[in-house]
Amino acid sequence: MDAMEQALDQLARMWAEFGEALGEAASTQQLEALRVRFLGKKGELTGILRGMGALPADLRPLMGARANEVRTDMESALESRRLDLADQETRLRMMQERLDVTLPGCPTPMGCRHPLTQVIDEICGIFMGMGYAIAEGPEVEYDRYNFEMLNIPAGHPSRDTQDTFYIGETVLLRTQTSPVQVRVMETTPPPIRIVCPGRVYRSDAIDATHSAIFHQIEGLVVDEGVTMGDLIGSLRLFAKGLFGAGTEIRVRPHHFPFTEPSAEVDVSCWTCGGSGCRTCKGEGWIEVLGAGMVHPKVLAGCGIDSERYSGFAFGIGIERTAMARFGIDDMRHLYDNDMRFLAQFR
Ligand code: DAH
């Protein structure tokens, strides 16, 4: 066999081997390995071409042309097999990754507003319906706003029942939402019609009906010719809105330093309608708020002409209202964040 025959024979054997290996390749990955093995820089075809140096010079182009044909054939065979395999692989992957869209999903548990927030929102909604705006004030408050300007000077006995947490000599955690009245009256000329929901603080021991942190909603109306009749009418509308159309209110004389006259207001028990039951502890009535006509001294202190203007104010205890409303027997439930309790207010 001369050198040319030998080289062609080598080429033919390689082609046969390639054909066999191609038939066996089962993945595009194996196909790539095959390409490297036969056509790569150190591959078999390159090896054969290198051996061409041994051929007589006139035969080399012939042999080169033949080798290039073989390369082209190999390349196109590889490519068409690659397309087939890639197609198979895609189909297989699509089978394996198939999603069953009818499977039930992972439910996201829905929360709900805290019962205190529900009551605050509801009360604010009722007063907004009567034309009141919402106002807010700071929880860290000056003694001046929390007491002094509400006609509760240093040494006044009602400071005893409203002991609080002091930040400094003149700064404290507010004991009531009433200081917001003062802040609004100082900066807003009448007519004023606001409600102020917020958190308040007292240095009280915590038990089933007391907490050192609780909530109030303050109300204030100042205009010309505002009377006690307006106060009672507004509170009656509020009580009916929150506790039901059949609800009545009862106004009892009381004393607050910043209102004159002052009153405590009860609503008829929504459980028994007034005949007496466990909810109202046999009374038929439940106390929910304090109220009165804004003291002329308080108006004047805020720069409002108390000869021309009059006003009424009220303060609603949110915890007490929520407890009564939802039949909650212990105030501490409201702060425990126990889901078994909170989930009942969906
Ligand atoms: N601030 C009073 C309290 O915490 C409640 C109150 C009573 C507010 C009468 C008022 C009011 O605005 O007029 O006990």
mmCIF file of C-alpha atoms and ligand atoms in Angstrom:
data_model
loop_
_atom_site.group_PDB
_atom_site.id
_atom_site.type_symbol
_atom_site.label_atom_id
_atom_site.label_comp_id
_atom_site.label_asym_id
_atom_site.label_seq_id
_atom_site.Cartn_x
_atom_site.Cartn_y
_atom_site.Cartn_z
ATOM 1 C CA MET A 1 0.000 0.000 0.000
ATOM 2 C CA ASP A 2 1.505 3.290 -0.971
ATOM 3 C CA ALA A 3 1.385 6.367 1.280
ATOM 4 C CA MET A 4 -1.679 7.809 -0.474
ATOM 5 C CA GLU A 5 -3.668 4.583 -0.146
ATOM 6 C CA GLN A 6 -2.676 4.346 3.470
ATOM 7 C CA ALA A 7 -3.857 7.888 4.189
ATOM 8 C CA LEU A 8 -7.189 7.310 2.428
ATOM 9 C CA ASP A 9 -7.638 4.080 4.319
ATOM 10 C CA GLN A 10 -7.024 5.921 7.598
ATOM 11 C CA LEU A 11 -9.629 8.483 6.619
ATOM 12 C CA ALA A 12 -12.158 5.786 5.746
ATOM 13 C CA ARG A 13 -11.598 3.976 9.022
ATOM 14 C CA MET A 14 -12.043 7.194 10.922
ATOM 15 C CA TRP A 15 -15.270 7.921 9.040
ATOM 16 C CA ALA A 16 -16.616 4.475 9.915
ATOM 17 C CA GLU A 17 -15.723 4.903 13.566
ATOM 18 C CA PHE A 18 -17.302 8.305 13.566
ATOM 19 C CA GLY A 19 -20.516 6.920 12.083
ATOM 20 C CA GLU A 20 -20.735 4.265 14.761
ATOM 21 C CA ALA A 21 -20.070 6.728 17.597
ATOM 22 C CA LEU A 22 -22.601 9.145 16.171
ATOM 23 C CA GLY A 23 -25.252 6.436 16.261
ATOM 24 C CA GLU A 24 -24.490 5.782 19.897
ATOM 25 C CA ALA A 25 -24.480 9.402 21.071
ATOM 26 C CA ALA A 26 -27.576 9.821 23.232
ATOM 27 C CA SER A 27 -27.361 13.455 24.286
ATOM 28 C CA THR A 28 -26.150 16.795 22.964
ATOM 29 C CA GLN A 29 -23.470 16.605 25.634
ATOM 30 C CA GLN A 30 -22.125 13.302 24.268
ATOM 31 C CA LEU A 31 -22.336 14.795 20.784
ATOM 32 C CA GLU A 32 -20.118 17.666 21.807
ATOM 33 C CA ALA A 33 -17.566 15.210 23.218
ATOM 34 C CA LEU A 34 -17.675 13.457 19.863
ATOM 35 C CA ARG A 35 -17.028 16.698 17.998
ATOM 36 C CA VAL A 36 -13.989 17.363 20.138
ATOM 37 C CA ARG A 37 -12.752 13.807 19.696
ATOM 38 C CA PHE A 38 -12.875 13.877 15.893
ATOM 39 C CA LEU A 39 -12.726 17.518 14.851
ATOM 40 C CA GLY A 40 -11.074 19.236 17.800
ATOM 41 C CA LYS A 41 -7.574 20.748 17.731
ATOM 42 C CA LYS A 42 -6.107 17.502 19.002
ATOM 43 C CA GLY A 43 -8.755 15.397 17.285
ATOM 44 C CA GLU A 44 -8.397 12.426 14.981
ATOM 45 C CA LEU A 45 -8.875 14.346 11.724
ATOM 46 C CA THR A 46 -6.188 16.839 12.701
ATOM 47 C CA GLY A 47 -3.929 13.874 13.449
ATOM 48 C CA ILE A 48 -4.458 12.462 9.965
ATOM 49 C CA LEU A 49 -3.848 15.850 8.350
ATOM 50 C CA ARG A 50 -0.624 16.151 10.272
ATOM 51 C CA GLY A 51 0.484 12.795 8.867
ATOM 52 C CA MET A 52 0.129 14.239 5.338
ATOM 53 C CA GLY A 53 3.681 15.579 5.630
ATOM 54 C CA ALA A 54 4.812 12.072 4.678
ATOM 55 C CA LEU A 55 3.022 12.256 1.285
ATOM 56 C CA PRO A 56 4.728 13.325 -1.937
ATOM 57 C CA ALA A 57 4.095 17.047 -2.559
ATOM 58 C CA ASP A 58 1.870 16.518 -5.631
ATOM 59 C CA LEU A 59 -0.509 14.297 -3.710
ATOM 60 C CA ARG A 60 -0.923 16.556 -0.742
ATOM 61 C CA PRO A 61 -3.598 18.885 -2.276
ATOM 62 C CA LEU A 62 -5.621 15.843 -3.336
ATOM 63 C CA MET A 63 -5.478 14.394 0.101
ATOM 64 C CA GLY A 64 -6.223 17.828 1.630
ATOM 65 C CA ALA A 65 -9.362 18.218 -0.512
ATOM 66 C CA ARG A 66 -10.570 14.760 0.487
ATOM 67 C CA ALA A 67 -9.970 15.452 4.170
ATOM 68 C CA ASN A 68 -11.946 18.694 3.910
ATOM 69 C CA GLU A 69 -14.876 16.866 2.330
ATOM 70 C CA VAL A 70 -14.831 14.424 5.205
ATOM 71 C CA ARG A 71 -14.726 17.330 7.693
ATOM 72 C CA THR A 72 -17.735 18.961 6.047
ATOM 73 C CA ASP A 73 -19.670 15.704 6.059
ATOM 74 C CA MET A 74 -18.857 15.140 9.692
ATOM 75 C CA GLU A 75 -19.905 18.643 10.612
ATOM 76 C CA SER A 76 -23.248 18.410 8.894
ATOM 77 C CA ALA A 77 -23.899 14.932 10.332
ATOM 78 C CA LEU A 78 -23.115 16.284 13.815
ATOM 79 C CA GLU A 79 -25.390 19.265 13.282
ATOM 80 C CA SER A 80 -28.393 17.308 12.103
ATOM 81 C CA ARG A 81 -28.001 14.797 14.948
ATOM 82 C CA ARG A 82 -27.625 17.703 17.373
ATOM 83 C CA LEU A 83 -30.932 19.202 16.208
ATOM 84 C CA ASP A 84 -32.696 15.860 16.706
ATOM 85 C CA LEU A 85 -31.263 15.335 20.163
ATOM 86 C CA ALA A 86 -31.912 18.925 21.273
ATOM 87 C CA ASP A 87 -35.509 18.524 20.174
ATOM 88 C CA GLN A 88 -35.835 15.264 22.130
ATOM 89 C CA GLU A 89 -34.281 16.841 25.188
ATOM 90 C CA THR A 90 -36.653 19.821 25.106
ATOM 91 C CA ARG A 91 -39.651 17.555 24.823
ATOM 92 C CA LEU A 92 -38.422 15.406 27.707
ATOM 93 C CA ARG A 93 -37.846 18.473 29.884
ATOM 94 C CA MET A 94 -41.305 19.801 29.091
ATOM 95 C CA MET A 95 -42.821 16.471 30.164
ATOM 96 C CA GLN A 96 -40.848 16.463 33.418
ATOM 97 C CA GLU A 97 -41.499 20.091 34.268
ATOM 98 C CA ARG A 98 -45.194 19.958 33.571
ATOM 99 C CA LEU A 99 -47.260 22.011 36.068
ATOM 100 C CA ASP A 100 -50.632 20.906 37.327
ATOM 101 C CA VAL A 101 -52.386 24.256 37.489
ATOM 102 C CA THR A 102 -55.425 22.608 39.066
ATOM 103 C CA LEU A 103 -53.489 21.811 42.284
ATOM 104 C CA PRO A 104 -54.664 23.933 45.237
ATOM 105 C CA GLY A 105 -52.256 26.821 45.991
ATOM 106 C CA CYS A 106 -50.625 27.748 49.292
ATOM 107 C CA PRO A 107 -53.197 30.024 50.921
ATOM 108 C CA THR A 108 -51.964 33.335 52.396
ATOM 109 C CA PRO A 109 -53.773 33.767 55.706
ATOM 110 C CA MET A 110 -55.785 36.982 55.681
ATOM 111 C CA GLY A 111 -55.391 39.248 58.660
ATOM 112 C CA CYS A 112 -57.915 41.747 59.925
ATOM 113 C CA ARG A 113 -57.891 45.071 61.722
ATOM 114 C CA HIS A 114 -57.390 44.943 65.479
ATOM 115 C CA PRO A 115 -60.696 45.339 67.371
ATOM 116 C CA LEU A 116 -59.462 48.650 68.813
ATOM 117 C CA THR A 117 -58.661 49.927 65.330
ATOM 118 C CA GLN A 118 -62.068 48.765 64.120
ATOM 119 C CA VAL A 119 -63.801 50.754 66.864
ATOM 120 C CA ILE A 120 -61.633 53.850 66.279
ATOM 121 C CA ASP A 121 -62.305 53.727 62.517
ATOM 122 C CA GLU A 122 -66.007 53.264 63.070
ATOM 123 C CA ILE A 123 -66.326 56.137 65.552
ATOM 124 C CA CYS A 124 -64.247 58.472 63.356
ATOM 125 C CA GLY A 125 -66.438 57.457 60.399
ATOM 126 C CA ILE A 126 -69.609 58.396 62.263
ATOM 127 C CA PHE A 127 -68.275 61.844 63.202
ATOM 128 C CA MET A 128 -66.797 62.452 59.751
ATOM 129 C CA GLY A 129 -70.322 61.837 58.469
ATOM 130 C CA MET A 130 -71.435 64.723 60.698
ATOM 131 C CA GLY A 131 -68.786 67.007 59.221
ATOM 132 C CA TYR A 132 -65.974 66.562 61.739
ATOM 133 C CA ALA A 133 -62.330 66.532 60.624
ATOM 134 C CA ILE A 134 -59.661 64.268 62.174
ATOM 135 C CA ALA A 135 -56.898 65.965 64.204
ATOM 136 C CA GLU A 136 -53.914 64.407 65.935
ATOM 137 C CA GLY A 137 -51.452 65.509 68.585
ATOM 138 C CA PRO A 138 -48.246 64.197 70.180
ATOM 139 C CA GLU A 139 -48.219 61.462 72.824
ATOM 140 C CA VAL A 140 -45.203 63.109 74.456
ATOM 141 C CA GLU A 141 -46.833 66.317 75.616
ATOM 142 C CA TYR A 142 -46.135 69.458 77.618
ATOM 143 C CA ASP A 143 -47.611 69.695 81.120
ATOM 144 C CA ARG A 144 -48.984 73.004 79.857
ATOM 145 C CA TYR A 145 -51.195 71.381 77.215
ATOM 146 C CA ASN A 146 -52.092 68.238 79.125
ATOM 147 C CA PHE A 147 -53.055 70.039 82.353
ATOM 148 C CA GLU A 148 -52.358 73.748 82.710
ATOM 149 C CA MET A 149 -54.365 75.090 79.760
ATOM 150 C CA LEU A 150 -57.190 72.674 80.502
ATOM 151 C CA ASN A 151 -57.723 74.486 83.786
ATOM 152 C CA ILE A 152 -55.825 71.882 85.808
ATOM 153 C CA PRO A 153 -53.093 73.921 87.524
ATOM 154 C CA ALA A 154 -50.284 72.369 89.583
ATOM 155 C CA GLY A 155 -51.712 70.973 92.811
ATOM 156 C CA HIS A 156 -55.201 70.430 91.362
ATOM 157 C CA PRO A 157 -56.719 67.219 92.819
ATOM 158 C CA SER A 158 -57.555 65.760 89.394
ATOM 159 C CA ARG A 159 -53.806 65.464 88.737
ATOM 160 C CA ASP A 160 -53.768 62.695 91.350
ATOM 161 C CA THR A 161 -56.089 60.476 89.352
ATOM 162 C CA GLN A 162 -54.087 61.202 86.211
ATOM 163 C CA ASP A 163 -50.602 60.393 87.398
ATOM 164 C CA THR A 164 -48.422 59.643 84.443
ATOM 165 C CA PHE A 165 -44.877 59.037 83.179
ATOM 166 C CA TYR A 166 -42.700 62.117 83.286
ATOM 167 C CA ILE A 167 -40.033 62.757 80.669
ATOM 168 C CA GLY A 168 -38.826 65.883 82.477
ATOM 169 C CA GLU A 169 -40.140 68.690 84.705
ATOM 170 C CA THR A 170 -42.569 69.949 82.078
ATOM 171 C CA VAL A 171 -42.794 67.089 79.582
ATOM 172 C CA LEU A 172 -44.859 63.964 80.114
ATOM 173 C CA LEU A 173 -46.799 61.192 78.379
ATOM 174 C CA ARG A 174 -50.281 62.636 77.839
ATOM 175 C CA THR A 175 -52.991 61.265 80.141
ATOM 176 C CA GLN A 176 -55.863 62.199 77.825
ATOM 177 C CA THR A 177 -56.491 63.320 74.248
ATOM 178 C CA SER A 178 -57.871 66.649 75.550
ATOM 179 C CA PRO A 179 -54.569 68.534 74.956
ATOM 180 C CA VAL A 180 -55.246 68.175 71.214
ATOM 181 C CA GLN A 181 -58.257 70.497 71.770
ATOM 182 C CA VAL A 182 -55.927 73.178 73.042
ATOM 183 C CA ARG A 183 -53.436 72.730 70.223
ATOM 184 C CA VAL A 184 -56.225 73.026 67.639
ATOM 185 C CA MET A 185 -57.927 76.013 69.291
ATOM 186 C CA GLU A 186 -54.601 77.852 69.573
ATOM 187 C CA THR A 187 -53.978 77.588 65.850
ATOM 188 C CA THR A 188 -57.447 77.434 64.245
ATOM 189 C CA PRO A 189 -60.078 80.177 64.305
ATOM 190 C CA PRO A 190 -63.680 78.907 64.811
ATOM 191 C CA PRO A 191 -65.737 77.260 63.474
ATOM 192 C CA ILE A 192 -63.965 74.108 64.716
ATOM 193 C CA ARG A 193 -65.343 70.599 64.401
ATOM 194 C CA ILE A 194 -62.785 67.840 65.081
ATOM 195 C CA VAL A 195 -62.292 64.375 66.522
ATOM 196 C CA CYS A 196 -58.851 63.286 67.766
ATOM 197 C CA PRO A 197 -58.175 59.565 68.188
ATOM 198 C CA GLY A 198 -55.010 58.559 70.005
ATOM 199 C CA ARG A 199 -53.059 56.684 72.641
ATOM 200 C CA VAL A 200 -52.867 57.945 76.217
ATOM 201 C CA TYR A 201 -50.897 56.927 79.309
ATOM 202 C CA ARG A 202 -51.483 56.713 83.035
ATOM 203 C CA SER A 203 -49.436 55.224 85.798
ATOM 204 C CA ASP A 204 -52.165 52.683 86.569
ATOM 205 C CA ALA A 205 -51.715 49.076 87.685
ATOM 206 C CA ILE A 206 -52.817 46.720 84.936
ATOM 207 C CA ASP A 207 -55.897 44.556 85.555
ATOM 208 C CA ALA A 208 -59.033 43.408 83.741
ATOM 209 C CA THR A 209 -60.354 46.969 83.380
ATOM 210 C CA HIS A 210 -57.208 49.125 83.577
ATOM 211 C CA SER A 211 -54.095 49.567 81.490
ATOM 212 C CA ALA A 212 -51.202 52.007 81.651
ATOM 213 C CA ILE A 213 -51.606 52.544 77.903
ATOM 214 C CA PHE A 214 -55.048 52.948 76.385
ATOM 215 C CA HIS A 215 -56.951 54.932 73.761
ATOM 216 C CA GLN A 216 -59.406 57.798 73.636
ATOM 217 C CA ILE A 217 -61.210 59.817 71.006
ATOM 218 C CA GLU A 218 -61.608 63.463 71.780
ATOM 219 C CA GLY A 219 -64.293 65.573 70.141
ATOM 220 C CA LEU A 220 -64.481 69.376 69.959
ATOM 221 C CA VAL A 221 -66.935 71.785 68.391
ATOM 222 C CA VAL A 222 -66.520 75.571 68.711
ATOM 223 C CA ASP A 223 -68.749 78.067 66.927
ATOM 224 C CA GLU A 224 -71.187 80.882 67.616
ATOM 225 C CA GLY A 225 -74.264 79.758 69.502
ATOM 226 C CA VAL A 226 -73.228 76.176 70.287
ATOM 227 C CA THR A 227 -75.358 74.798 73.139
ATOM 228 C CA MET A 228 -75.647 71.783 75.419
ATOM 229 C CA GLY A 229 -78.578 70.763 73.200
ATOM 230 C CA ASP A 230 -76.158 70.444 70.272
ATOM 231 C CA LEU A 231 -73.856 68.307 72.416
ATOM 232 C CA ILE A 232 -76.634 65.947 73.468
ATOM 233 C CA GLY A 233 -78.039 65.737 69.941
ATOM 234 C CA SER A 234 -74.625 64.928 68.465
ATOM 235 C CA LEU A 235 -73.887 62.282 71.082
ATOM 236 C CA ARG A 236 -77.292 60.685 70.571
ATOM 237 C CA LEU A 237 -76.578 60.397 66.828
ATOM 238 C CA PHE A 238 -73.165 58.932 67.608
ATOM 239 C CA ALA A 239 -74.604 56.348 70.050
ATOM 240 C CA LYS A 240 -77.252 55.245 67.567
ATOM 241 C CA GLY A 241 -74.635 55.016 64.817
ATOM 242 C CA LEU A 242 -72.272 52.862 66.852
ATOM 243 C CA PHE A 243 -74.596 50.767 68.994
ATOM 244 C CA GLY A 244 -77.752 50.584 66.878
ATOM 245 C CA ALA A 245 -80.802 52.730 66.102
ATOM 246 C CA GLY A 246 -82.639 51.726 69.272
ATOM 247 C CA THR A 247 -79.912 53.104 71.542
ATOM 248 C CA GLU A 248 -80.702 55.941 73.981
ATOM 249 C CA ILE A 249 -78.265 58.070 75.978
ATOM 250 C CA ARG A 250 -78.406 59.261 79.567
ATOM 251 C CA VAL A 251 -76.589 62.399 80.655
ATOM 252 C CA ARG A 252 -75.510 62.641 84.315
ATOM 253 C CA PRO A 253 -73.969 65.705 85.951
ATOM 254 C CA HIS A 254 -70.246 65.330 86.596
ATOM 255 C CA HIS A 255 -67.173 67.478 86.999
ATOM 256 C CA PHE A 256 -64.269 68.074 84.623
ATOM 257 C CA PRO A 257 -62.046 71.106 85.146
ATOM 258 C CA PHE A 258 -62.121 72.073 81.452
ATOM 259 C CA THR A 259 -65.890 71.938 80.892
ATOM 260 C CA GLU A 260 -68.770 73.729 82.595
ATOM 261 C CA PRO A 261 -71.290 72.262 82.920
ATOM 262 C CA SER A 262 -69.818 68.747 82.680
ATOM 263 C CA ALA A 263 -71.497 65.407 82.264
ATOM 264 C CA GLU A 264 -70.895 61.704 82.074
ATOM 265 C CA VAL A 265 -72.816 60.011 79.307
ATOM 266 C CA ASP A 266 -74.200 56.471 79.405
ATOM 267 C CA VAL A 267 -75.730 54.520 76.540
ATOM 268 C CA SER A 268 -78.622 52.104 77.002
ATOM 269 C CA CYS A 269 -77.386 48.510 77.144
ATOM 270 C CA TRP A 270 -77.446 46.970 73.655
ATOM 271 C CA THR A 271 -77.742 43.485 75.089
ATOM 272 C CA CYS A 272 -80.888 43.944 77.204
ATOM 273 C CA GLY A 273 -82.131 47.279 75.880
ATOM 274 C CA GLY A 274 -82.137 48.803 79.367
ATOM 275 C CA SER A 275 -83.846 46.205 81.547
ATOM 276 C CA GLY A 276 -80.592 45.020 83.162
ATOM 277 C CA CYS A 277 -78.358 42.041 82.328
ATOM 278 C CA ARG A 278 -74.792 40.740 82.716
ATOM 279 C CA THR A 279 -73.352 43.090 80.092
ATOM 280 C CA CYS A 280 -74.502 46.200 81.964
ATOM 281 C CA LYS A 281 -74.160 44.529 85.379
ATOM 282 C CA GLY A 282 -77.886 44.959 85.968
ATOM 283 C CA GLU A 283 -77.773 48.729 85.409
ATOM 284 C CA GLY A 284 -79.435 48.943 82.017
ATOM 285 C CA TRP A 285 -76.883 51.661 81.138
ATOM 286 C CA ILE A 286 -73.180 51.640 80.280
ATOM 287 C CA GLU A 287 -70.925 54.651 80.754
ATOM 288 C CA VAL A 288 -68.891 55.404 77.636
ATOM 289 C CA LEU A 289 -67.745 59.018 77.729
ATOM 290 C CA GLY A 290 -67.212 62.326 79.503
ATOM 291 C CA ALA A 291 -68.401 65.603 77.998
ATOM 292 C CA GLY A 292 -69.385 69.190 78.649
ATOM 293 C CA MET A 293 -69.421 72.794 77.447
ATOM 294 C CA VAL A 294 -65.865 74.069 76.975
ATOM 295 C CA HIS A 295 -64.961 76.223 79.990
ATOM 296 C CA PRO A 296 -64.784 79.947 79.010
ATOM 297 C CA LYS A 297 -61.367 80.087 80.713
ATOM 298 C CA VAL A 298 -60.088 77.375 78.353
ATOM 299 C CA LEU A 299 -61.470 79.176 75.294
ATOM 300 C CA ALA A 300 -59.951 82.479 76.384
ATOM 301 C CA GLY A 301 -56.597 80.811 77.179
ATOM 302 C CA CYS A 302 -56.442 79.653 73.567
ATOM 303 C CA GLY A 303 -57.186 83.151 72.261
ATOM 304 C CA ILE A 304 -60.857 82.525 71.439
ATOM 305 C CA ASP A 305 -63.405 85.216 72.354
ATOM 306 C CA SER A 306 -65.565 83.382 74.903
ATOM 307 C CA GLU A 307 -68.264 86.087 74.732
ATOM 308 C CA ARG A 308 -68.806 85.415 71.057
ATOM 309 C CA TYR A 309 -68.040 81.705 70.802
ATOM 310 C CA SER A 310 -69.060 78.659 72.782
ATOM 311 C CA GLY A 311 -68.252 74.999 72.312
ATOM 312 C CA PHE A 312 -68.711 71.480 73.521
ATOM 313 C CA ALA A 313 -66.208 68.685 73.970
ATOM 314 C CA PHE A 314 -66.276 65.006 74.775
ATOM 315 C CA GLY A 315 -63.829 62.172 75.383
ATOM 316 C CA ILE A 316 -64.670 58.565 74.524
ATOM 317 C CA GLY A 317 -62.785 55.628 76.067
ATOM 318 C CA ILE A 318 -62.005 53.236 73.214
ATOM 319 C CA GLU A 319 -61.120 50.145 75.243
ATOM 320 C CA ARG A 320 -64.271 50.347 77.279
ATOM 321 C CA THR A 321 -66.354 50.871 74.153
ATOM 322 C CA ALA A 322 -64.683 47.976 72.316
ATOM 323 C CA MET A 323 -65.071 45.665 75.317
ATOM 324 C CA ALA A 324 -68.740 46.493 75.621
ATOM 325 C CA ARG A 325 -69.296 46.317 71.904
ATOM 326 C CA PHE A 326 -67.635 42.903 71.407
ATOM 327 C CA GLY A 327 -68.409 41.419 74.830
ATOM 328 C CA ILE A 328 -64.731 41.263 75.882
ATOM 329 C CA ASP A 329 -64.410 40.580 79.620
ATOM 330 C CA ASP A 330 -60.737 41.397 80.155
ATOM 331 C CA MET A 331 -58.915 44.438 78.758
ATOM 332 C CA ARG A 332 -55.614 42.532 78.657
ATOM 333 C CA HIS A 333 -56.895 40.413 75.749
ATOM 334 C CA LEU A 334 -56.694 43.573 73.656
ATOM 335 C CA TYR A 335 -52.927 43.812 74.118
ATOM 336 C CA ASP A 336 -51.834 40.147 74.238
ATOM 337 C CA ASN A 337 -51.753 39.716 70.446
ATOM 338 C CA ASP A 338 -53.005 36.174 70.860
ATOM 339 C CA MET A 339 -54.194 35.040 67.433
ATOM 340 C CA ARG A 340 -56.909 32.846 68.973
ATOM 341 C CA PHE A 341 -58.448 36.042 70.331
ATOM 342 C CA LEU A 342 -57.752 38.375 67.406
ATOM 343 C CA ALA A 343 -58.984 35.944 64.742
ATOM 344 C CA GLN A 344 -62.501 36.331 66.150
ATOM 345 C CA PHE A 345 -62.761 39.878 64.810
ATOM 346 C CA ARG A 346 -62.616 39.073 61.093
HETATM 347 N N1 DAH B 1 -60.285 63.825 79.173
HETATM 348 C C1 DAH B 1 -61.329 63.217 79.999
HETATM 349 C C2 DAH B 1 -60.755 61.960 80.662
HETATM 350 O O1 DAH B 1 -59.766 61.470 80.244
HETATM 351 C C3 DAH B 1 -62.517 62.869 79.157
HETATM 352 C C4 DAH B 1 -63.235 64.111 78.744
HETATM 353 C C5 DAH B 1 -64.233 64.619 79.506
HETATM 354 C C6 DAH B 1 -62.912 64.779 77.603
HETATM 355 C C7 DAH B 1 -64.930 65.739 79.165
HETATM 356 C C8 DAH B 1 -63.581 65.919 77.210
HETATM 357 C C9 DAH B 1 -64.594 66.393 78.010
HETATM 358 O O2 DAH B 1 -63.306 66.618 76.140
HETATM 359 O O3 DAH B 1 -65.262 67.510 77.625
HETATM 360 O O4 DAH B 1 -61.340 61.509 81.599
#
